[in-house]
Coordinates of N, CA and C in Angstrom, one line a residue:
M1 N 0.9 -1.2 0.0 CA 0.0 0.0 0.0 C 0.9 1.2 0.0
R2 N 0.6 2.2 -0.9 CA 1.3 3.4 -0.9 C 1.1 4.2 0.4
V3 N 2.1 5.1 0.7 CA 2.0 5.9 1.9 C 0.7 6.7 1.9
R4 N 0.3 7.3 0.8 CA -0.9 8.1 0.8 C -2.1 7.3 1.0
D5 N -2.1 6.1 0.4 CA -3.3 5.2 0.6 C -3.4 4.8 2.1
H6 N -2.3 4.5 2.7 CA -2.3 4.2 4.1 C -2.8 5.3 4.9
F7 N -2.4 6.5 4.6 CA -2.8 7.7 5.4 C -4.3 7.9 5.2
D8 N -4.8 7.8 4.0 CA -6.2 8.0 3.7 C -7.1 7.0 4.5
A9 N -6.6 5.8 4.6 CA -7.3 4.8 5.4 C -7.3 5.1 6.8
E10 N -6.2 5.6 7.4 CA -6.2 6.0 8.8 C -7.1 7.2 9.0
L11 N -7.1 8.2 8.1 CA -8.0 9.3 8.2 C -9.5 8.9 8.2
A12 N -9.8 8.0 7.3 CA -11.2 7.4 7.2 C -11.5 6.8 8.6
S13 N -10.6 6.0 9.1 CA -10.8 5.4 10.4 C -11.1 6.4 11.5
L14 N -10.3 7.5 11.4 CA -10.5 8.6 12.4 C -11.9 9.2 12.3
R15 N -12.4 9.4 11.1 CA -13.7 9.9 10.8 C -14.8 9.0 11.4
H16 N -14.6 7.7 11.2 CA -15.5 6.7 11.8 C -15.5 6.8 13.3
Q17 N -14.3 7.0 13.9 CA -14.2 7.1 15.4 C -15.1 8.3 15.9
V18 N -15.0 9.4 15.2 CA -15.7 10.6 15.7 C -17.2 10.4 15.5
Q19 N -17.6 9.7 14.4 CA -19.0 9.4 14.2 C -19.5 8.4 15.3
D20 N -18.7 7.4 15.6 CA -19.1 6.5 16.7 C -19.2 7.2 18.0
L21 N -18.3 8.1 18.3 CA -18.4 8.9 19.5 C -19.6 9.7 19.6
G22 N -20.0 10.3 18.4 CA -21.3 11.0 18.4 C -22.5 10.1 18.7
T23 N -22.5 8.9 18.2 CA -23.6 8.0 18.4 C -23.6 7.6 19.9
Q24 N -22.5 7.4 20.5 CA -22.4 7.1 22.0 C -23.0 8.3 22.8
T25 N -22.6 9.5 22.4 CA -23.1 10.7 23.1 C -24.6 10.9 22.9
N26 N -25.1 10.6 21.7 CA -26.5 10.7 21.4 C -27.3 9.7 22.3
I27 N -26.8 8.5 22.5 CA -27.5 7.5 23.3 C -27.5 8.0 24.8
A28 N -26.4 8.6 25.2 CA -26.4 9.1 26.6 C -27.4 10.2 26.8
I29 N -27.6 11.1 25.8 CA -28.6 12.2 26.0 C -30.0 11.5 26.0
E30 N -30.2 10.6 25.1 CA -31.6 10.0 25.1 C -31.9 9.3 26.4
R31 N -30.9 8.6 26.9 CA -31.1 7.8 28.1 C -31.3 8.7 29.3
A32 N -30.5 9.8 29.4 CA -30.7 10.8 30.5 C -32.0 11.4 30.5
L33 N -32.5 11.8 29.3 CA -33.9 12.4 29.2 C -35.0 11.4 29.5
T34 N -34.8 10.1 29.1 CA -35.7 9.1 29.4 C -35.8 8.9 31.0
A35 N -34.6 8.9 31.6 CA -34.6 8.8 33.0 C -35.3 10.0 33.7
L36 N -35.1 11.2 33.1 CA -35.8 12.4 33.6 C -37.3 12.2 33.5
T37 N -37.8 11.8 32.3 CA -39.2 11.7 32.0 C -39.9 10.7 32.9
N38 N -39.2 9.5 33.1 CA -39.8 8.4 33.8 C -39.4 8.4 35.3
Q39 N -38.5 9.3 35.7 CA -38.0 9.3 37.0 C -37.4 7.9 37.3
D40 N -36.6 7.5 36.4 CA -35.9 6.2 36.4 C -34.5 6.3 37.0
R41 N -34.4 6.1 38.3 CA -33.2 6.3 39.0 C -32.1 5.3 38.6
E42 N -32.5 4.1 38.3 CA -31.6 3.0 37.9 C -31.0 3.4 36.6
L43 N -31.8 3.9 35.6 CA -31.3 4.3 34.3 C -30.3 5.5 34.5
A44 N -30.7 6.4 35.4 CA -29.9 7.6 35.6 C -28.5 7.2 36.1
Q45 N -28.5 6.2 37.0 CA -27.2 5.7 37.5 C -26.3 5.1 36.4
E46 N -27.0 4.4 35.5 CA -26.3 3.8 34.4 C -25.7 4.9 33.5
V47 N -26.4 5.9 33.2 CA -25.9 7.0 32.4 C -24.7 7.6 33.1
Q48 N -24.7 7.8 34.4 CA -23.5 8.3 35.1 C -22.3 7.4 34.9
Q49 N -22.6 6.1 35.1 CA -21.5 5.2 35.1 C -20.9 5.0 33.6
D50 N -21.8 5.1 32.6 CA -21.3 4.9 31.3 C -20.6 6.1 30.7
D51 N -20.7 7.2 31.4 CA -20.0 8.4 30.9 C -18.5 8.1 30.7
R52 N -17.9 7.2 31.5 CA -16.5 6.9 31.4 C -16.2 6.2 30.0
L53 N -17.2 5.6 29.4 CA -17.0 5.0 28.1 C -16.8 6.1 27.0
I54 N -17.6 7.1 27.2 CA -17.5 8.3 26.3 C -16.1 8.9 26.5
N55 N -15.7 9.1 27.7 CA -14.4 9.7 28.0 C -13.2 8.8 27.4
T56 N -13.4 7.5 27.5 CA -12.3 6.6 27.0 C -12.3 6.7 25.5
A57 N -13.5 6.8 24.8 CA -13.5 6.8 23.4 C -12.9 8.2 22.9
Q58 N -13.2 9.2 23.6 CA -12.6 10.5 23.2 C -11.1 10.6 23.3
R59 N -10.6 10.0 24.4 CA -9.1 9.9 24.5 C -8.5 9.0 23.5
A60 N -9.2 7.9 23.1 CA -8.6 7.1 22.0 C -8.6 7.8 20.7
L61 N -9.7 8.6 20.4 CA -9.8 9.4 19.2 C -8.6 10.4 19.2
E62 N -8.4 11.1 20.3 CA -7.3 12.1 20.3 C -6.0 11.5 20.2
D63 N -5.7 10.3 20.8 CA -4.5 9.6 20.7 C -4.2 9.2 19.2
H64 N -5.2 8.7 18.6 CA -5.1 8.3 17.2 C -4.8 9.5 16.3
A65 N -5.4 10.6 16.6 CA -5.2 11.8 15.8 C -3.8 12.3 16.0
I66 N -3.3 12.4 17.2 CA -2.0 12.9 17.5 C -0.9 12.0 16.8
A67 N -1.2 10.6 16.9 CA -0.3 9.7 16.2 C -0.2 9.9 14.7
L68 N -1.3 10.2 14.1 CA -1.3 10.5 12.7 C -0.5 11.8 12.4
V69 N -0.6 12.8 13.2 CA 0.2 14.0 13.0 C 1.6 13.7 13.1
A70 N 2.0 13.0 14.2 CA 3.4 12.7 14.5 C 4.1 11.8 13.4
L71 N 3.3 10.8 13.0 CA 4.0 9.8 12.1 C 3.8 10.1 10.6
Q72 N 2.8 10.8 10.2 CA 2.5 11.0 8.8 C 2.9 12.4 8.3
Q73 N 3.1 13.4 9.2 CA 3.4 14.8 8.8 C 2.4 15.2 7.7
P74 N 1.1 15.4 8.0 CA 0.1 15.7 7.0 C 0.3 17.1 6.4
V75 N -0.2 17.2 5.2 CA -0.2 18.5 4.5 C -1.3 19.3 5.1
A76 N -1.4 20.6 4.8 CA -2.3 21.5 5.4 C -3.8 21.1 5.5
R77 N -4.3 20.6 4.3 CA -5.7 20.2 4.3 C -5.9 19.0 5.2
D78 N -5.0 18.1 5.2 CA -5.2 16.9 6.1 C -5.0 17.3 7.6
L79 N -4.1 18.2 7.8 CA -3.9 18.6 9.2 C -5.2 19.3 9.7
R80 N -5.8 20.1 8.8 CA -7.0 20.8 9.2 C -8.1 19.8 9.6
S81 N -8.2 18.7 8.8 CA -9.2 17.7 9.1 C -8.9 17.0 10.5
I82 N -7.7 16.7 10.7 CA -7.3 16.0 12.0 C -7.6 16.9 13.2
L83 N -7.2 18.2 13.1 CA -7.4 19.1 14.2 C -8.9 19.4 14.4
S84 N -9.7 19.4 13.3 CA -11.1 19.6 13.5 C -11.7 18.4 14.1
I85 N -11.3 17.2 13.8 CA -11.9 16.0 14.4 C -11.5 16.0 15.9
I86 N -10.3 16.4 16.3 CA -10.0 16.5 17.7 C -10.9 17.4 18.4
A87 N -11.1 18.6 17.8 CA -12.0 19.6 18.4 C -13.5 19.1 18.6
I88 N -13.9 18.4 17.5 CA -15.3 17.8 17.6 C -15.4 16.8 18.7
G89 N -14.4 16.0 18.8 CA -14.3 15.0 19.8 C -14.4 15.6 21.2
S90 N -13.7 16.7 21.4 CA -13.8 17.4 22.7 C -15.2 17.9 23.0
E91 N -15.8 18.5 21.9 CA -17.2 19.0 22.1 C -18.2 17.8 22.5
L92 N -18.0 16.7 21.8 CA -18.9 15.5 22.1 C -18.7 15.1 23.5
E93 N -17.4 15.0 24.0 CA -17.1 14.6 25.4 C -17.8 15.5 26.4
R94 N -17.8 16.8 26.1 CA -18.4 17.8 27.0 C -20.0 17.6 27.0
I95 N -20.5 17.3 25.8 CA -21.9 17.1 25.7 C -22.3 15.8 26.5
G96 N -21.4 14.8 26.5 CA -21.6 13.6 27.3 C -21.7 14.0 28.8
D97 N -20.8 14.9 29.2 CA -20.8 15.4 30.6 C -22.2 16.0 30.9
Y98 N -22.8 16.8 30.0 CA -24.1 17.4 30.3 C -25.1 16.3 30.5
A99 N -25.1 15.3 29.7 CA -26.0 14.2 29.8 C -25.8 13.5 31.2
K100 N -24.6 13.3 31.6 CA -24.3 12.8 32.9 C -24.8 13.7 34.0
G101 N -24.7 15.1 33.8 CA -25.2 16.0 34.8 C -26.7 16.0 34.9
I102 N -27.4 15.8 33.8 CA -28.9 15.7 33.9 C -29.3 14.4 34.7
A103 N -28.5 13.3 34.4 CA -28.8 12.1 35.2 C -28.6 12.3 36.7
R104 N -27.5 13.1 37.0 CA -27.2 13.4 38.4 C -28.4 14.2 39.0
M105 N -29.0 15.1 38.3 CA -30.1 15.9 38.8 C -31.3 15.0 39.0
V106 N -31.5 14.0 38.2 CA -32.6 13.0 38.4 C -32.4 12.3 39.7
L107 N -31.2 11.9 40.0 CA -30.9 11.2 41.2 C -31.0 12.0 42.5
G108 N -30.5 13.3 42.4 CA -30.5 14.1 43.6 C -29.8 13.4 44.7
G109 N -30.2 13.7 45.9 CA -29.6 13.1 47.1 C -30.4 11.8 47.4
E110 N -30.0 11.1 48.5 CA -30.7 9.9 48.9 C -32.2 10.2 49.3
E111 N -32.4 11.4 49.8 CA -33.8 11.7 50.3 C -34.5 12.6 49.3
A112 N -33.9 12.8 48.1 CA -34.5 13.7 47.1 C -35.9 13.3 46.6
E113 N -36.8 14.2 46.5 CA -38.1 13.9 46.0 C -37.9 13.7 44.4
P114 N -38.9 12.9 43.9 CA -38.8 12.7 42.4 C -39.0 14.1 41.7
L115 N -38.4 14.2 40.6 CA -38.5 15.4 39.7 C -39.7 15.1 38.8
E116 N -40.6 16.1 38.7 CA -41.7 16.1 37.7 C -41.5 17.2 36.7
P117 N -40.8 17.0 35.7 CA -40.4 18.1 34.8 C -41.6 18.8 34.1
P118 N -41.6 20.1 34.1 CA -42.7 20.8 33.4 C -42.6 20.6 31.9
A119 N -43.8 20.8 31.3 CA -43.9 20.6 29.9 C -43.0 21.4 29.0
D120 N -42.8 22.7 29.4 CA -41.9 23.5 28.6 C -40.4 23.1 28.7
L121 N -40.0 22.5 29.8 CA -38.7 22.0 29.9 C -38.5 20.8 29.0
M122 N -39.5 19.9 28.9 CA -39.4 18.8 28.1 C -39.5 19.2 26.6
Q123 N -40.2 20.3 26.3 CA -40.2 20.8 24.9 C -38.8 21.2 24.6
L124 N -38.1 21.9 25.5 CA -36.7 22.3 25.3 C -35.9 21.1 25.0
A125 N -36.1 20.1 25.8 CA -35.3 18.9 25.6 C -35.4 18.3 24.3
T126 N -36.7 18.2 23.8 CA -37.0 17.7 22.5 C -36.3 18.5 21.4
M127 N -36.3 19.8 21.5 CA -35.7 20.7 20.5 C -34.2 20.5 20.5
V128 N -33.6 20.4 21.7 CA -32.2 20.2 21.8 C -31.8 18.8 21.2
Q129 N -32.5 17.8 21.4 CA -32.2 16.5 20.8 C -32.2 16.6 19.2
G130 N -33.2 17.4 18.7 CA -33.2 17.6 17.3 C -32.0 18.3 16.8
V131 N -31.6 19.3 17.5 CA -30.4 20.1 17.1 C -29.1 19.2 17.1
F132 N -29.0 18.4 18.2 CA -27.8 17.6 18.3 C -27.8 16.5 17.2
G133 N -29.0 16.0 16.9 CA -29.1 15.0 15.8 C -28.7 15.6 14.5
R134 N -29.1 16.8 14.3 CA -28.6 17.5 13.0 C -27.1 17.7 13.0
A135 N -26.5 18.0 14.2 CA -25.1 18.1 14.2 C -24.4 16.8 13.8
L136 N -25.0 15.7 14.3 CA -24.4 14.4 13.9 C -24.5 14.2 12.4
D137 N -25.7 14.6 11.8 CA -25.8 14.5 10.3 C -24.8 15.4 9.6
V138 N -24.5 16.6 10.2 CA -23.5 17.4 9.6 C -22.1 16.7 9.6
I139 N -21.8 16.1 10.7 CA -20.5 15.3 10.8 C -20.5 14.2 9.7
S140 N -21.6 13.5 9.5 CA -21.6 12.4 8.6 C -21.6 12.8 7.2
N141 N -22.3 13.9 6.9 CA -22.6 14.3 5.5 C -21.8 15.5 5.0
G142 N -21.3 16.3 6.0 CA -20.6 17.5 5.6 C -21.4 18.5 4.8
D143 N -22.7 18.6 5.2 CA -23.6 19.4 4.5 C -23.7 20.8 5.1
F144 N -23.2 21.8 4.3 CA -23.2 23.2 4.9 C -24.6 23.7 5.0
A145 N -25.5 23.3 4.1 CA -26.9 23.8 4.2 C -27.5 23.3 5.5
A146 N -27.2 22.0 5.9 CA -27.7 21.5 7.1 C -27.1 22.2 8.3
A147 N -25.9 22.6 8.2 CA -25.3 23.4 9.3 C -26.0 24.7 9.5
Q148 N -26.4 25.3 8.4 CA -27.2 26.6 8.5 C -28.5 26.4 9.1
V149 N -29.2 25.3 8.8 CA -30.5 25.0 9.4 C -30.3 24.7 10.9
L150 N -29.2 24.0 11.2 CA -29.0 23.8 12.6 C -28.8 25.1 13.4
A151 N -28.2 26.1 12.8 CA -28.0 27.4 13.5 C -29.3 28.0 13.7
A152 N -30.2 27.9 12.8 CA -31.5 28.5 12.9 C -32.3 27.8 14.0
E153 N -32.2 26.5 14.1 CA -32.9 25.8 15.1 C -32.3 26.0 16.5
E154 N -31.0 26.2 16.5 CA -30.4 26.5 17.8 C -30.8 27.9 18.3
A155 N -31.0 28.8 17.4 CA -31.5 30.1 17.9 C -32.9 30.0 18.5
E156 N -33.7 29.1 18.0 CA -35.0 28.8 18.6 C -34.8 28.2 20.0
V157 N -33.8 27.3 20.1 CA -33.5 26.7 21.4 C -33.2 27.8 22.4
D158 N -32.3 28.8 22.0 CA -31.9 29.9 22.9 C -33.1 30.7 23.4
L159 N -34.1 30.9 22.5 CA -35.2 31.7 22.8 C -36.1 31.0 23.8
L160 N -36.3 29.7 23.6 CA -37.2 28.9 24.5 C -36.4 28.8 25.8
Y161 N -35.1 28.6 25.8 CA -34.4 28.5 27.1 C -34.6 29.7 27.9
R162 N -34.5 30.9 27.3 CA -34.7 32.1 28.1 C -36.2 32.1 28.7
Q163 N -37.1 31.7 28.0 CA -38.5 31.7 28.5 C -38.6 30.6 29.6
V164 N -38.1 29.5 29.4 CA -38.1 28.4 30.4 C -37.4 28.9 31.7
K165 N -36.2 29.5 31.6 CA -35.5 30.0 32.7 C -36.3 31.0 33.5
H166 N -36.9 31.9 32.8 CA -37.7 32.9 33.4 C -38.9 32.3 34.2
T167 N -39.6 31.4 33.6 CA -40.7 30.7 34.3 C -40.3 29.9 35.5
L168 N -39.2 29.2 35.4 CA -38.7 28.4 36.5 C -38.2 29.3 37.6
A169 N -37.5 30.3 37.3 CA -36.9 31.2 38.3 C -38.0 31.9 39.1
H170 N -39.1 32.3 38.4 CA -40.2 33.0 39.1 C -41.1 32.0 39.9
G171 N -41.0 30.7 39.6 CA -41.8 29.7 40.3 C -41.1 29.1 41.6
L172 N -39.8 29.5 41.8 CA -39.0 28.9 42.9 C -39.6 29.2 44.2
A173 N -40.0 30.5 44.4 CA -40.5 30.9 45.7 C -41.7 30.2 46.2
S174 N -42.6 29.9 45.2 CA -43.9 29.2 45.6 C -43.8 27.7 45.5
H175 N -42.7 27.2 45.1 CA -42.6 25.7 45.0 C -42.4 25.1 46.4
P176 N -43.1 24.0 46.7 CA -42.9 23.4 48.0 C -41.5 22.9 48.4
N177 N -40.7 22.7 47.3 CA -39.3 22.3 47.6 C -38.4 23.1 46.6
P178 N -38.1 24.3 47.0 CA -37.4 25.2 46.1 C -36.0 24.6 45.7
A179 N -35.3 23.9 46.6 CA -34.0 23.4 46.3 C -34.1 22.4 45.2
R180 N -35.1 21.5 45.3 CA -35.3 20.5 44.2 C -35.8 21.1 42.9
A181 N -36.6 22.1 43.0 CA -37.1 22.8 41.8 C -36.0 23.5 41.1
A182 N -35.0 24.0 41.9 CA -33.8 24.6 41.2 C -33.0 23.7 40.3
D183 N -33.2 22.4 40.6 CA -32.5 21.4 39.7 C -33.0 21.6 38.2
F184 N -34.3 22.0 38.1 CA -34.8 22.2 36.7 C -34.0 23.3 36.0
L185 N -33.7 24.3 36.8 CA -32.9 25.4 36.1 C -31.5 24.9 35.7
L186 N -30.9 24.0 36.5 CA -29.6 23.4 36.1 C -29.8 22.5 34.8
I187 N -30.9 21.7 34.8 CA -31.1 20.9 33.6 C -31.3 21.7 32.4
A188 N -32.1 22.8 32.5 CA -32.4 23.7 31.4 C -31.0 24.3 30.9
H189 N -30.2 24.7 31.8 CA -28.9 25.2 31.4 C -28.1 24.2 30.7
K190 N -28.0 22.9 31.1 CA -27.3 21.9 30.5 C -27.8 21.6 29.1
L191 N -29.1 21.7 28.9 CA -29.7 21.5 27.6 C -29.3 22.6 26.7
E192 N -29.3 23.8 27.2 CA -28.9 25.0 26.3 C -27.5 24.8 25.9
R193 N -26.6 24.3 26.8 CA -25.2 24.2 26.4 C -25.0 23.1 25.4
I194 N -25.9 22.0 25.4 CA -25.8 21.0 24.4 C -26.1 21.6 23.0
G195 N -27.1 22.5 23.0 CA -27.4 23.2 21.8 C -26.2 24.1 21.3
D196 N -25.6 24.8 22.2 CA -24.5 25.7 21.8 C -23.3 24.8 21.3
R197 N -23.0 23.7 21.9 CA -21.9 22.9 21.5 C -22.2 22.2 20.2
S198 N -23.5 21.9 19.9 CA -23.9 21.4 18.6 C -23.5 22.3 17.5
T199 N -23.8 23.6 17.8 CA -23.4 24.7 16.8 C -21.9 24.7 16.6
N200 N -21.2 24.6 17.7 CA -19.7 24.6 17.6 C -19.2 23.4 16.7
I201 N -19.9 22.3 16.9 CA -19.5 21.1 16.0 C -19.8 21.4 14.6
A202 N -20.9 22.0 14.3 CA -21.2 22.3 12.9 C -20.2 23.3 12.3
E203 N -19.8 24.3 13.1 CA -18.8 25.3 12.7 C -17.4 24.6 12.4
R204 N -17.1 23.6 13.2 CA -15.8 22.9 13.0 C -15.9 22.1 11.7
V205 N -17.0 21.5 11.4 CA -17.2 20.7 10.2 C -17.0 21.6 9.0
V206 N -17.6 22.8 9.1 CA -17.5 23.7 7.9 C -16.0 24.1 7.7
Y207 N -15.3 24.3 8.8 CA -13.9 24.6 8.7 C -13.1 23.5 8.2
W208 N -13.4 22.3 8.7 CA -12.8 21.0 8.2 C -12.9 20.9 6.7
L209 N -14.1 21.1 6.2 CA -14.3 20.8 4.8 C -14.0 22.0 3.8
N210 N -14.3 23.2 4.3 CA -14.2 24.3 3.4 C -13.1 25.3 3.8
A211 N -12.4 25.1 4.8 CA -11.4 26.0 5.3 C -12.0 27.4 5.6
Q212 N -13.2 27.4 6.0 CA -13.9 28.7 6.3 C -14.2 28.8 7.8
V213 N -13.8 29.8 8.4 CA -14.1 30.1 9.8 C -15.4 30.8 9.9
V214 N -16.5 30.2 10.3 CA -17.8 30.8 10.3 C -18.4 30.8 11.7
E215 N -19.2 31.8 12.0 CA -20.0 31.8 13.2 C -21.4 31.7 12.9
L216 N -21.9 30.5 13.1 CA -23.3 30.1 12.6 C -24.4 30.8 13.5
N217 N -24.1 31.0 14.8 CA -25.1 31.6 15.7 C -24.4 32.7 16.5
P218 N -24.1 33.8 15.9 CA -23.4 34.9 16.6 C -24.2 35.4 17.8

């Protein structure tokens, strides 16, 4: 196999790694939100425990990428791809942390009351899942138009987040358990951050493929 063919195969393998990491992260989000909806403490504990698998996959991705740079001395275009994949992997790992954080809110303390999430918070969760799913599509397909659609959807997430935050904050004083109700604010914030990092991923893909630094959601 020629050196270039070997390098292209390694680069393709690296792309598959970041796609697999995205799938793992998506599963973590889905399971965390299922635990929230159903007040499933056992599932929430599993999400927390399985976060280490996402961390391990992200480190393996980064190690593979660094080895490619060190051993193959890639040209500018290939180096841009590798660095972008490293950055996307880091974004995915942080999103996995947010899923873990949501699961932790579901668990609360040993004496914590069950969380009964309000409808607008779950609407925010559904919107964020859609935005993150589109980010995964952008990674897989390199579709700039899809990245632009993602940015528009994430702007809607930001708007709903502000509304949800306002409603939750004003309801704290009248809630029978304000400390537990405050967990909803933390969950909403984590969801908003998943949306923001999904936009970051799309921006990285645009840079990776087109060498353009864009701000999709200024």
